Amino acid sequence: KRSSIVYFLFLLSGITALVYEIVWARMLTLVFGHTIFSVSIVLAAFMTGLGFGSYYFGHVIDQIGNENKHLDGDNFKKNLTEGSRPDSPLLVYGYIEILIFLACSIVSLVLFKFPDIYSWLSYYVPESVVIQNIVKALLAFALMLIPAILMGATLPIISKYFISDNSKICSQVGILYGINTLGAALGCFLAGFFLVATFGVLQTVLSAAMINLFIGICAIRIYQESGGNLKEIRVPRLARFSFKWEREHNVWLAVSFVCGFTALAYEVIWSRLLVFSIASTVYSFSMMLGVFLLGIMLGSLLVVTFSRSNLNLRTVLIFLQAGIGLYVIGSLYNIDQLLSAPWNGYNLQKPVFVFSRYFLDSSALMLLPAIGLGMSFPILVKMISGGYRHIGKETGQIYGVNTLGA
């Protein structure tokens, strides 16, 4: 039996991830002087880290808990005393969240003082605008990469914890992905429209770090209350990183890559199109990203209904991808009907009106395609699934390749 409280913890984890992304982009804007550069660096670091973390830790987490899945009686009890409990991934998840707390706290403090730190380093950098921007970008990328890798590890680990039945792989992955993405959308809206303006940049991001610490402690306590012993956990040996997978999975991994590639390509194009209707501000960026994540969440939860029916998932996937393409093409030729007329998006005297206009314009362009993309992820995990015993690796492969494309 798995604790339902972990669903709530995973929701909070999604909230904190997007708070970091929004706030770090805001911090780096002071360094680069332009939102596009800062957002590009943050997205590159997050996508690289999330992809690597999910792929690598998906393989690692499968080394935990597989030995005792079908054991009974004395053999089962013996495995529990040796630290190979079925809920061991929850303990690993708790430690990962605590590491995220430590890494994000340090990175946030460094980024907050990044202009001062770089002014000292600039004495050793040639006086070239291009070289200086490259050095700043590499430093910021390296700082954010480690916490992003740890964040990427969470979905395969939680999937390993919850999924213990082959018939529920698609629906369970959809629920987990949807819950985490709902948290991400909430974090995007909260950070972009309320938290930063109310509490400030540093206070907001350090509060998010404290939430990660809370998540980690709660996960460890749930593990202990279920009978686990912290001293008995067997930490898996870190294996060499490899890009090996089954040959018959090539098609589905390629589809996952294309989904990630097109998703971020659409997001960039939509951002440019919305500039004609919405002013290019932090608020509009937060809204666009929030709506996109909201669509991903809705699609992930909708796929639960399809998984319980007798529909052919391959056919569903084909129709989803074709539908996304047709909608995007159609939206480009009907942009006048989808978007409102240009207006002053910087005027925040009527916040409810501004928020609703941001939301309606963003939803008209991207909500339906985002729903289709959100439905595709759990289906792709199911397509390459070899059973729940390998769910960590398979979730990590699909998520990692998808993020690589993004």
Coordinates of C-alpha atoms in Angstrom, one line a residue:
K1 CA 0.0 0.0 0.0
R2 CA 1.3 3.4 -1.0
S3 CA 0.6 6.7 1.0
S4 CA -1.7 9.1 -0.8
I5 CA 0.1 12.0 1.0
V6 CA 3.0 11.5 -1.5
Y7 CA 0.7 12.8 -4.3
F8 CA 0.5 16.1 -2.4
L9 CA 4.2 16.1 -1.9
F10 CA 4.8 15.6 -5.6
L11 CA 2.4 18.5 -6.3
L12 CA 4.5 20.8 -4.0
S13 CA 7.6 19.6 -5.8
G14 CA 6.2 20.8 -9.1
I15 CA 5.3 24.2 -7.6
T16 CA 8.9 24.7 -6.4
A17 CA 10.5 23.7 -9.7
L18 CA 8.7 26.5 -11.6
V19 CA 9.2 29.0 -8.9
Y20 CA 13.0 28.4 -9.3
E21 CA 12.7 28.7 -13.1
I22 CA 10.7 32.0 -13.0
V23 CA 12.8 33.6 -10.2
W24 CA 16.2 32.6 -11.6
A25 CA 15.2 34.0 -15.0
R26 CA 14.3 37.2 -13.2
M27 CA 17.7 37.3 -11.4
L28 CA 19.6 36.7 -14.5
T29 CA 17.8 39.5 -16.3
L30 CA 19.8 41.9 -14.1
V31 CA 23.0 40.2 -15.3
F32 CA 22.3 40.1 -19.1
G33 CA 20.0 43.1 -19.3
H34 CA 17.5 41.3 -21.5
T35 CA 14.7 38.8 -20.6
I36 CA 15.3 36.6 -23.8
F37 CA 18.9 35.8 -22.9
S38 CA 18.1 35.0 -19.2
V39 CA 15.1 32.8 -20.1
S40 CA 17.1 31.0 -22.8
I41 CA 19.9 30.1 -20.3
V42 CA 17.4 29.0 -17.6
L43 CA 15.5 26.9 -20.1
A44 CA 18.7 25.3 -21.5
A45 CA 19.9 24.4 -18.0
F46 CA 16.6 23.1 -16.9
M47 CA 16.0 21.0 -20.1
T48 CA 19.5 19.5 -20.0
G49 CA 19.3 18.8 -16.3
L50 CA 15.8 17.4 -16.3
G51 CA 16.6 15.1 -19.3
F52 CA 19.9 13.8 -17.8
G53 CA 18.5 13.4 -14.4
S54 CA 15.4 11.5 -15.5
Y55 CA 17.3 9.2 -17.9
Y56 CA 20.1 8.4 -15.5
F57 CA 18.3 8.1 -12.2
G58 CA 15.5 6.1 -14.0
H59 CA 18.1 3.4 -14.6
V60 CA 19.5 3.7 -11.1
I61 CA 16.2 3.5 -9.2
D62 CA 15.3 0.2 -10.9
Q63 CA 18.2 -1.4 -8.9
I64 CA 16.1 -0.8 -5.8
G65 CA 13.1 -2.8 -4.8
N66 CA 13.1 -5.3 -7.8
E67 CA 14.5 -8.2 -5.9
N68 CA 11.5 -8.6 -3.6
K69 CA 8.5 -7.9 -5.9
H70 CA 7.4 -11.5 -6.0
L71 CA 8.7 -12.8 -2.7
D72 CA 6.6 -14.3 0.0
G73 CA 6.9 -15.4 3.6
D74 CA 10.4 -15.8 5.0
N75 CA 12.1 -14.6 1.8
F76 CA 10.1 -11.4 1.8
K77 CA 11.0 -10.7 5.5
K78 CA 14.6 -11.5 4.8
N79 CA 14.7 -9.0 1.9
L80 CA 13.1 -6.3 4.1
T81 CA 15.8 -6.7 6.7
E82 CA 18.5 -6.4 4.0
G83 CA 17.1 -3.0 2.9
S84 CA 15.3 -4.0 -0.3
R85 CA 11.8 -2.8 0.7
P86 CA 9.2 -2.2 -2.1
D87 CA 8.8 1.4 -0.8
S88 CA 12.6 2.1 -0.8
P89 CA 12.2 4.6 -3.7
L90 CA 10.3 6.8 -1.3
L91 CA 13.3 7.1 0.9
V92 CA 15.5 7.9 -2.0
Y93 CA 13.0 10.5 -3.1
G94 CA 13.2 12.1 0.4
Y95 CA 17.0 12.4 0.2
I96 CA 16.7 13.8 -3.4
E97 CA 14.4 16.6 -2.2
I98 CA 16.7 17.5 0.7
L99 CA 19.6 17.7 -1.8
I100 CA 17.4 20.0 -4.0
F101 CA 16.9 22.2 -1.0
L102 CA 20.6 22.5 -0.4
A103 CA 21.5 22.9 -4.1
C104 CA 18.8 25.5 -4.8
S105 CA 19.5 27.5 -1.7
I106 CA 23.2 27.8 -2.6
V107 CA 22.4 28.6 -6.3
S108 CA 19.8 31.2 -5.4
L109 CA 22.2 33.0 -3.1
V110 CA 25.0 32.9 -5.7
L111 CA 22.7 34.2 -8.5
F112 CA 21.4 36.9 -6.2
K113 CA 25.0 38.2 -5.8
F114 CA 26.0 37.2 -9.3
P115 CA 26.6 40.8 -10.6
D116 CA 29.0 41.3 -7.7
I117 CA 30.7 38.0 -8.2
Y118 CA 31.1 38.5 -11.9
S119 CA 32.5 42.0 -11.5
W120 CA 35.3 40.4 -9.5
L121 CA 35.8 37.7 -12.2
S122 CA 35.7 40.2 -15.0
Y123 CA 39.3 41.2 -14.2
Y124 CA 40.4 37.8 -15.6
V125 CA 38.1 37.9 -18.7
P126 CA 39.1 39.6 -21.9
E127 CA 37.3 42.9 -22.6
S128 CA 35.0 41.5 -25.3
V129 CA 31.2 41.7 -25.0
V130 CA 30.8 38.3 -26.8
I131 CA 33.4 36.5 -24.6
Q132 CA 32.0 38.1 -21.4
N133 CA 28.4 37.1 -22.3
I134 CA 29.6 33.5 -23.0
V135 CA 31.4 33.3 -19.7
K136 CA 28.4 34.6 -17.8
A137 CA 26.1 32.2 -19.6
L138 CA 28.4 29.2 -18.9
L139 CA 28.7 30.1 -15.2
A140 CA 24.9 30.5 -14.8
F141 CA 24.3 27.3 -16.8
A142 CA 26.7 25.3 -14.7
L143 CA 25.1 26.6 -11.4
M144 CA 21.6 25.7 -12.4
L145 CA 22.5 22.3 -13.9
I146 CA 23.0 20.4 -10.7
P147 CA 19.6 21.2 -9.1
A148 CA 17.9 20.6 -12.5
I149 CA 19.4 17.1 -12.6
L150 CA 18.1 16.4 -9.1
M151 CA 14.6 17.6 -10.1
G152 CA 14.7 15.4 -13.2
A153 CA 15.2 12.4 -11.0
T154 CA 11.9 12.8 -9.1
L155 CA 9.4 11.5 -11.7
P156 CA 11.1 8.1 -12.4
I157 CA 11.6 7.6 -8.6
I158 CA 8.0 8.4 -7.7
S159 CA 6.8 6.2 -10.6
K160 CA 8.9 3.4 -9.2
Y161 CA 7.3 3.9 -5.8
F162 CA 3.7 4.0 -6.9
I163 CA 3.5 1.6 -9.9
S164 CA 3.3 -2.1 -9.0
D165 CA 0.7 -3.3 -11.5
N166 CA 1.3 -3.7 -15.3
S167 CA -2.3 -2.9 -16.1
K168 CA -2.1 0.5 -14.4
I169 CA 1.2 1.8 -16.0
C170 CA -0.4 4.3 -18.4
S171 CA -3.0 5.6 -16.0
Q172 CA -0.6 5.9 -13.0
V173 CA 2.1 7.7 -15.1
G174 CA -0.6 10.0 -16.4
I175 CA -1.8 10.8 -12.9
L176 CA 1.7 11.4 -11.5
Y177 CA 2.8 13.5 -14.6
G178 CA -0.5 15.5 -14.3
I179 CA -0.2 16.2 -10.6
N180 CA 3.4 17.3 -10.9
T181 CA 2.6 19.5 -14.0
L182 CA -0.4 21.0 -12.1
G183 CA 2.0 22.0 -9.4
A184 CA 4.3 23.5 -12.1
A185 CA 1.5 25.6 -13.5
L186 CA 0.5 26.8 -10.1
G187 CA 4.1 27.7 -9.3
C188 CA 4.3 29.6 -12.5
F189 CA 1.2 31.7 -11.8
L190 CA 2.1 32.2 -8.2
A191 CA 5.7 33.3 -8.8
G192 CA 4.9 35.4 -11.8
F193 CA 1.9 37.3 -10.5
F194 CA 2.0 37.2 -6.7
L195 CA 5.0 35.9 -4.8
V196 CA 7.9 38.0 -6.3
A197 CA 5.8 41.2 -6.2
T198 CA 4.7 40.6 -2.6
F199 CA 7.8 39.1 -0.9
G200 CA 10.7 39.8 -3.2
V201 CA 13.0 37.7 -5.4
L202 CA 15.3 36.1 -2.8
Q203 CA 12.6 35.5 -0.2
T204 CA 10.4 33.8 -2.7
V205 CA 13.1 31.4 -3.9
L206 CA 14.4 30.6 -0.4
S207 CA 10.8 29.8 0.7
A208 CA 10.6 27.4 -2.2
A209 CA 13.8 25.7 -1.0
M210 CA 12.2 25.3 2.5
I211 CA 9.3 23.6 0.9
N212 CA 11.7 21.1 -0.7
L213 CA 13.2 20.5 2.7
F214 CA 9.7 19.9 4.1
I215 CA 8.9 17.5 1.2
G216 CA 12.1 15.5 1.9
I217 CA 11.5 15.2 5.7
C218 CA 7.8 14.2 5.1
A219 CA 8.8 11.5 2.6
I220 CA 11.4 10.1 5.0
R221 CA 8.9 10.1 7.9
I222 CA 6.3 8.3 5.8
Y223 CA 8.9 5.7 4.9
Q224 CA 9.8 5.3 8.6
E225 CA 6.1 5.0 9.7
S226 CA 5.6 2.2 7.2
G227 CA 8.2 0.2 9.0
G228 CA 11.4 1.3 7.1
N229 CA 14.7 1.7 8.9
L230 CA 17.0 4.5 7.7
K231 CA 20.1 2.4 8.5
E232 CA 19.0 -0.5 6.4
I233 CA 18.6 1.2 3.0
R234 CA 20.9 -0.1 0.4
V235 CA 22.1 2.7 -1.8
P236 CA 22.4 1.6 -5.4
R237 CA 25.8 1.6 -7.0
L238 CA 25.9 4.3 -9.6
A239 CA 26.3 2.7 -13.0
R240 CA 28.0 4.1 -16.1
F241 CA 25.8 6.4 -18.2
S242 CA 24.8 4.8 -21.5
F243 CA 22.3 5.4 -24.2
K244 CA 21.3 1.8 -24.7
W245 CA 17.7 0.7 -25.2
E246 CA 15.7 -2.0 -27.0
R247 CA 15.7 -1.7 -30.8
E248 CA 11.9 -2.0 -31.0
H249 CA 11.6 1.1 -28.9
N250 CA 13.3 3.3 -31.5
V251 CA 10.1 4.5 -33.0
W252 CA 8.5 5.5 -29.7
L253 CA 11.7 7.3 -28.5
A254 CA 11.8 9.1 -31.8
V255 CA 8.2 10.2 -31.4
S256 CA 9.0 11.4 -27.8
F257 CA 11.9 13.4 -29.2
V258 CA 9.7 15.0 -31.8
C259 CA 7.1 15.8 -29.2
G260 CA 9.7 17.6 -27.1
F261 CA 11.2 19.4 -30.1
T262 CA 7.9 20.7 -31.4
A263 CA 6.6 21.6 -28.0
L264 CA 9.4 24.1 -27.3
A265 CA 9.3 25.2 -30.9
Y266 CA 5.6 26.0 -30.6
E267 CA 6.2 27.8 -27.3
V268 CA 8.8 30.1 -28.9
I269 CA 6.6 30.8 -31.9
W270 CA 3.5 31.4 -29.7
S271 CA 5.5 33.7 -27.5
R272 CA 6.4 35.8 -30.6
L273 CA 2.9 35.8 -31.9
L274 CA 1.4 36.9 -28.5
V275 CA 3.7 39.9 -28.5
F276 CA 1.3 41.5 -31.0
S277 CA -1.6 41.1 -28.5
I278 CA 0.2 40.9 -25.1
A279 CA 3.0 43.2 -24.0
S280 CA 6.4 41.3 -23.6
T281 CA 6.6 41.3 -19.8
V282 CA 7.4 38.9 -17.1
Y283 CA 3.7 38.6 -16.5
S284 CA 3.0 37.5 -20.1
F285 CA 5.8 35.0 -20.0
S286 CA 4.5 33.5 -16.7
M287 CA 1.0 33.3 -18.2
M288 CA 2.1 31.7 -21.4
L289 CA 4.2 29.1 -19.6
G290 CA 1.4 28.5 -17.0
V291 CA -1.2 27.9 -19.7
F292 CA 1.1 25.5 -21.6
L293 CA 1.7 23.5 -18.4
L294 CA -2.0 23.6 -17.6
G295 CA -2.7 22.0 -20.9
I296 CA 0.0 19.3 -20.3
M297 CA -1.7 18.6 -16.9
L298 CA -5.2 18.3 -18.4
G299 CA -3.9 15.9 -21.1
S300 CA -2.0 13.7 -18.6
L301 CA -5.2 13.3 -16.6
L302 CA -7.4 12.8 -19.7
V303 CA -5.3 9.8 -20.7
V304 CA -6.5 7.9 -17.6
T305 CA -9.9 7.6 -19.3
F306 CA -8.4 6.2 -22.5
S307 CA -6.2 3.7 -20.5
R308 CA -9.4 2.2 -19.0
S309 CA -11.0 1.7 -22.4
N310 CA -10.2 -0.8 -25.2
L311 CA -8.9 1.8 -27.6
N312 CA -5.7 1.1 -29.4
L313 CA -3.1 3.4 -27.9
R314 CA -1.1 3.5 -31.1
T315 CA -4.2 4.8 -33.0
V316 CA -4.9 7.4 -30.2
L317 CA -1.3 8.6 -30.4
I318 CA -1.5 9.0 -34.2
F319 CA -4.7 11.0 -34.0
L320 CA -3.2 13.2 -31.2
Q321 CA -0.1 14.1 -33.2
A322 CA -2.1 14.7 -36.4
G323 CA -4.6 16.8 -34.5
I324 CA -1.9 19.0 -32.9
G325 CA -0.3 19.6 -36.3
L326 CA -3.6 20.5 -37.9
Y327 CA -4.6 22.9 -35.1
V328 CA -1.3 24.7 -35.2
I329 CA -1.5 25.2 -39.0
G330 CA -5.1 26.3 -38.7
S331 CA -4.3 28.8 -35.9
L332 CA -1.6 30.5 -38.0
Y333 CA -4.1 31.2 -40.7
N334 CA -6.8 32.4 -38.3
I335 CA -4.7 34.4 -35.9
D336 CA -7.0 37.5 -36.2
Q337 CA -9.9 35.5 -34.8
L338 CA -7.9 33.8 -32.0
L339 CA -6.1 36.8 -30.6
S340 CA -7.6 40.1 -29.3
A341 CA -6.6 43.4 -30.8
P342 CA -3.3 45.0 -29.5
W343 CA -3.7 46.7 -26.1
N344 CA -1.6 48.1 -23.3
G345 CA -0.5 45.0 -21.4
Y346 CA 1.7 47.1 -19.1
N347 CA -1.3 48.7 -17.5
L348 CA -1.9 46.8 -14.3
Q349 CA -4.5 49.1 -12.8
K350 CA -7.1 46.4 -13.4
P351 CA -5.3 43.1 -12.5
V352 CA -8.3 40.8 -13.0
F353 CA -9.0 42.2 -16.5
V354 CA -5.3 42.0 -17.5
F355 CA -5.0 38.4 -16.1
S356 CA -8.1 37.3 -18.0
R357 CA -6.9 38.8 -21.3
Y358 CA -3.5 37.1 -20.8
F359 CA -5.2 33.8 -20.1
L360 CA -7.8 33.9 -23.0
D361 CA -5.2 34.9 -25.6
S362 CA -2.7 32.3 -24.4
S363 CA -5.3 29.6 -24.2
A364 CA -6.6 30.3 -27.7
L365 CA -3.2 29.6 -29.2
M366 CA -1.8 26.8 -27.0
L367 CA -4.2 25.1 -24.7
L368 CA -5.6 22.4 -27.1
P369 CA -2.1 21.5 -28.6
A370 CA -0.7 21.3 -25.0
I371 CA -3.5 18.9 -24.0
G372 CA -2.5 16.7 -26.9
L373 CA 1.2 16.8 -25.9
G374 CA 0.3 16.0 -22.3
M375 CA -1.7 12.9 -23.4
S376 CA 1.2 11.7 -25.5
F377 CA 3.7 11.3 -22.7
P378 CA 1.9 8.5 -20.6
I379 CA 1.0 6.7 -23.8
L380 CA 4.6 6.6 -24.9
V381 CA 5.7 5.3 -21.6
K382 CA 3.1 2.5 -21.9
M383 CA 4.3 1.7 -25.5
I384 CA 7.9 0.9 -24.4
S385 CA 6.9 -0.6 -21.1
G386 CA 8.3 -4.0 -20.3
G387 CA 6.4 -4.2 -17.0
Y388 CA 6.4 -2.3 -13.7
R389 CA 9.7 -3.8 -12.7
H390 CA 11.5 -1.5 -15.2
I391 CA 9.2 1.5 -14.9
G392 CA 11.9 3.8 -13.6
K393 CA 14.2 3.2 -16.6
E394 CA 11.4 3.4 -19.1
T395 CA 9.9 6.6 -17.6
G396 CA 13.4 8.1 -17.5
Q397 CA 14.0 7.1 -21.2
I398 CA 10.8 8.7 -22.5
Y399 CA 11.2 11.8 -20.3
G400 CA 14.9 12.2 -21.0
V401 CA 14.6 11.9 -24.8
N402 CA 11.5 14.2 -24.8
T403 CA 13.5 16.8 -22.8
L404 CA 16.5 16.4 -25.1
G405 CA 14.2 17.3 -28.0
A406 CA 12.9 20.3 -26.1

